[in-house]
Every structure is written in C-alpha cells, then in structure tokens.
Amino acid sequence: GKALTESFMAPYNAKVWAHPANEMNSIWVGERVATIKFDDIVSNVINKRDAPAWGPNAQFRYPMNGTGHIWLKVFEALPKANKKLNAKVTAVRTKEGDKHLEMADGSKIKYDGLLS
C-alpha cells in the first residue's frame, strides 16, 4: 500500500537504481535480474555451485524459521494493548481524520495504521 511504498519501496528503489522509478522501464532490470535457465539451476543445486552470473543476487539470507518468522517477531514487539486476537472486524473505515475499525461486538477502534 501507500505507506509501504513511501517508507520502503520508493526510497529503496531510488537508492538501488539512482533514478526515479516512474522514469524507468523493464529494460532497466536486465542488468540486475539474471535470466533463469532451468537446466543450469538443477545442475547448480545438484553440484552445490553458485551461479556467478547472478551478481549481487547470487545468494539470499532468510530467517532460520522462514520469512513468516519476521512477522512473529513484529507481533511480539507490538504493545499488548494494540493486539486483538479472535475479534471479528465488520468494517474498516479509512476516511482521513476518522480511521477506525467497527467490531462485531459494536465497539469502534481508532487507528493510524493497520497490520494484518
């Protein structure tokens, strides 16, 4: 959404490409994204080799318990008062200045940002 784009995607891509994304086209990614050859991938996996043509994207580091583990850590870091489990949301109101959730029990919860 807008918040993720403004806080991460746009600044990250501006840093990586040193050029505004709205002035780029698909040709630009050719030097950053390697082509995939299935036979080479299988051979590299079997022979435990890296694919040097991948440049900076040759290896990726993931959390030991998978990428979902990141969200468990984010959840743990949130204040308990801001967490609601097993609560049914009936409506999400996004009007600027009046953002709130309407809950099945009739209550309303104001918010600035949501994590789902």
mmCIF file of C-alpha atoms in Angstrom:
data_model
loop_
_atom_site.group_PDB
_atom_site.id
_atom_site.type_symbol
_atom_site.label_atom_id
_atom_site.label_comp_id
_atom_site.label_asym_id
_atom_site.label_seq_id
_atom_site.Cartn_x
_atom_site.Cartn_y
_atom_site.Cartn_z
ATOM 1 C CA GLY A 1 0.000 0.000 0.000
ATOM 2 C CA LYS A 2 0.851 3.664 0.121
ATOM 3 C CA ALA A 3 2.656 3.570 3.483
ATOM 4 C CA LEU A 4 4.926 0.662 2.472
ATOM 5 C CA THR A 5 5.674 2.293 -0.869
ATOM 6 C CA GLU A 6 6.563 5.635 0.714
ATOM 7 C CA SER A 7 8.559 4.226 3.630
ATOM 8 C CA PHE A 8 10.416 1.409 1.880
ATOM 9 C CA MET A 9 9.833 0.604 -1.792
ATOM 10 C CA ALA A 10 10.313 4.080 -3.277
ATOM 11 C CA PRO A 11 13.406 5.001 -1.205
ATOM 12 C CA TYR A 12 14.946 1.546 -1.695
ATOM 13 C CA ASN A 13 14.470 1.576 -5.462
ATOM 14 C CA ALA A 14 15.724 5.167 -5.709
ATOM 15 C CA LYS A 15 18.864 4.065 -3.846
ATOM 16 C CA VAL A 16 19.385 0.905 -5.924
ATOM 17 C CA TRP A 17 18.725 2.490 -9.303
ATOM 18 C CA ALA A 18 19.725 6.114 -8.549
ATOM 19 C CA HIS A 19 16.830 7.107 -10.778
ATOM 20 C CA PRO A 20 13.099 7.730 -10.190
ATOM 21 C CA ALA A 21 11.052 4.575 -10.826
ATOM 22 C CA ASN A 22 8.419 6.471 -12.839
ATOM 23 C CA GLU A 23 11.116 7.278 -15.432
ATOM 24 C CA MET A 24 12.237 3.656 -15.843
ATOM 25 C CA ASN A 25 11.009 0.759 -17.961
ATOM 26 C CA SER A 26 11.530 -3.006 -17.945
ATOM 27 C CA ILE A 27 14.804 -2.761 -19.898
ATOM 28 C CA TRP A 28 16.484 -1.309 -16.805
ATOM 29 C CA VAL A 29 16.176 -4.541 -14.817
ATOM 30 C CA GLY A 30 18.200 -6.524 -17.359
ATOM 31 C CA GLU A 31 21.456 -5.718 -15.592
ATOM 32 C CA ARG A 32 20.093 -6.592 -12.130
ATOM 33 C CA VAL A 33 17.861 -9.604 -12.737
ATOM 34 C CA ALA A 34 19.536 -12.677 -14.175
ATOM 35 C CA THR A 35 17.833 -14.854 -16.738
ATOM 36 C CA ILE A 36 16.840 -18.288 -15.483
ATOM 37 C CA LYS A 37 17.901 -21.477 -17.246
ATOM 38 C CA PHE A 38 16.203 -24.466 -15.649
ATOM 39 C CA ASP A 39 18.947 -26.977 -16.530
ATOM 40 C CA ASP A 40 21.622 -24.711 -15.006
ATOM 41 C CA ILE A 41 19.598 -24.317 -11.808
ATOM 42 C CA VAL A 42 19.183 -28.086 -11.430
ATOM 43 C CA SER A 43 22.876 -28.669 -12.142
ATOM 44 C CA ASN A 44 23.947 -25.994 -9.649
ATOM 45 C CA VAL A 45 21.722 -27.439 -6.930
ATOM 46 C CA ILE A 46 22.976 -30.983 -7.512
ATOM 47 C CA ASN A 47 26.622 -29.858 -7.647
ATOM 48 C CA LYS A 48 26.228 -27.294 -4.846
ATOM 49 C CA ARG A 49 27.534 -24.438 -7.000
ATOM 50 C CA ASP A 50 26.653 -20.755 -7.017
ATOM 51 C CA ALA A 51 25.558 -19.103 -10.232
ATOM 52 C CA PRO A 52 28.111 -16.270 -10.582
ATOM 53 C CA ALA A 53 26.129 -14.563 -13.366
ATOM 54 C CA TRP A 54 23.553 -13.541 -10.755
ATOM 55 C CA GLY A 55 25.854 -10.844 -9.405
ATOM 56 C CA PRO A 56 24.523 -9.239 -6.219
ATOM 57 C CA ASN A 57 21.508 -11.569 -6.234
ATOM 58 C CA ALA A 58 23.507 -14.825 -6.183
ATOM 59 C CA GLN A 59 22.568 -15.526 -2.569
ATOM 60 C CA PHE A 60 19.762 -14.529 -0.262
ATOM 61 C CA ARG A 61 19.688 -14.802 3.504
ATOM 62 C CA TYR A 62 16.402 -15.826 5.082
ATOM 63 C CA PRO A 63 15.434 -16.124 8.729
ATOM 64 C CA MET A 64 16.178 -19.593 10.110
ATOM 65 C CA ASN A 65 12.471 -20.343 10.555
ATOM 66 C CA GLY A 66 11.374 -18.800 7.232
ATOM 67 C CA THR A 67 10.179 -15.347 6.257
ATOM 68 C CA GLY A 68 6.996 -15.726 8.304
ATOM 69 C CA HIS A 69 9.199 -15.604 11.403
ATOM 70 C CA ILE A 70 9.749 -11.890 10.750
ATOM 71 C CA TRP A 71 6.027 -11.237 11.315
ATOM 72 C CA LEU A 72 6.007 -13.275 14.528
ATOM 73 C CA LYS A 73 8.785 -11.031 15.850
ATOM 74 C CA VAL A 74 6.890 -7.907 14.759
ATOM 75 C CA PHE A 75 3.781 -9.207 16.555
ATOM 76 C CA GLU A 76 5.781 -9.892 19.726
ATOM 77 C CA ALA A 77 7.162 -6.337 19.647
ATOM 78 C CA LEU A 78 3.722 -4.686 19.475
ATOM 79 C CA PRO A 79 2.219 -3.448 22.738
ATOM 80 C CA LYS A 80 -0.282 -5.948 24.155
ATOM 81 C CA ALA A 81 -2.953 -3.227 24.284
ATOM 82 C CA ASN A 82 -2.735 -2.900 20.493
ATOM 83 C CA LYS A 83 -3.358 -6.591 19.766
ATOM 84 C CA LYS A 84 -6.767 -8.174 19.321
ATOM 85 C CA LEU A 85 -6.989 -11.903 18.660
ATOM 86 C CA ASN A 86 -10.139 -13.773 17.651
ATOM 87 C CA ALA A 87 -12.029 -10.496 17.258
ATOM 88 C CA LYS A 88 -14.257 -10.038 14.233
ATOM 89 C CA VAL A 89 -13.923 -6.815 12.253
ATOM 90 C CA THR A 90 -17.116 -5.932 10.418
ATOM 91 C CA ALA A 91 -15.854 -2.767 8.683
ATOM 92 C CA VAL A 92 -12.630 -0.868 8.087
ATOM 93 C CA ARG A 93 -13.240 2.875 7.797
ATOM 94 C CA THR A 94 -10.434 4.721 6.021
ATOM 95 C CA LYS A 95 -11.725 8.297 5.900
ATOM 96 C CA GLU A 96 -8.853 10.675 6.687
ATOM 97 C CA GLY A 97 -9.340 12.028 10.208
ATOM 98 C CA ASP A 98 -11.819 9.279 11.118
ATOM 99 C CA LYS A 99 -9.980 5.990 10.579
ATOM 100 C CA HIS A 100 -11.484 3.243 12.683
ATOM 101 C CA LEU A 101 -12.482 -0.407 12.793
ATOM 102 C CA GLU A 102 -16.027 -1.450 13.518
ATOM 103 C CA MET A 103 -16.104 -4.632 15.546
ATOM 104 C CA ALA A 104 -18.783 -7.338 15.700
ATOM 105 C CA ASP A 105 -19.400 -6.503 19.363
ATOM 106 C CA GLY A 106 -20.356 -2.922 18.338
ATOM 107 C CA SER A 107 -17.156 -1.277 19.544
ATOM 108 C CA LYS A 108 -15.019 1.008 17.408
ATOM 109 C CA ILE A 109 -11.239 1.104 17.453
ATOM 110 C CA LYS A 110 -9.399 4.145 16.091
ATOM 111 C CA TYR A 111 -6.162 3.554 14.215
ATOM 112 C CA ASP A 112 -3.361 5.346 12.398
ATOM 113 C CA GLY A 113 -2.074 2.222 10.650
ATOM 114 C CA LEU A 114 -3.082 -1.434 10.494
ATOM 115 C CA LEU A 115 -1.104 -4.635 10.289
ATOM 116 C CA SER A 116 -2.968 -7.716 9.135
#
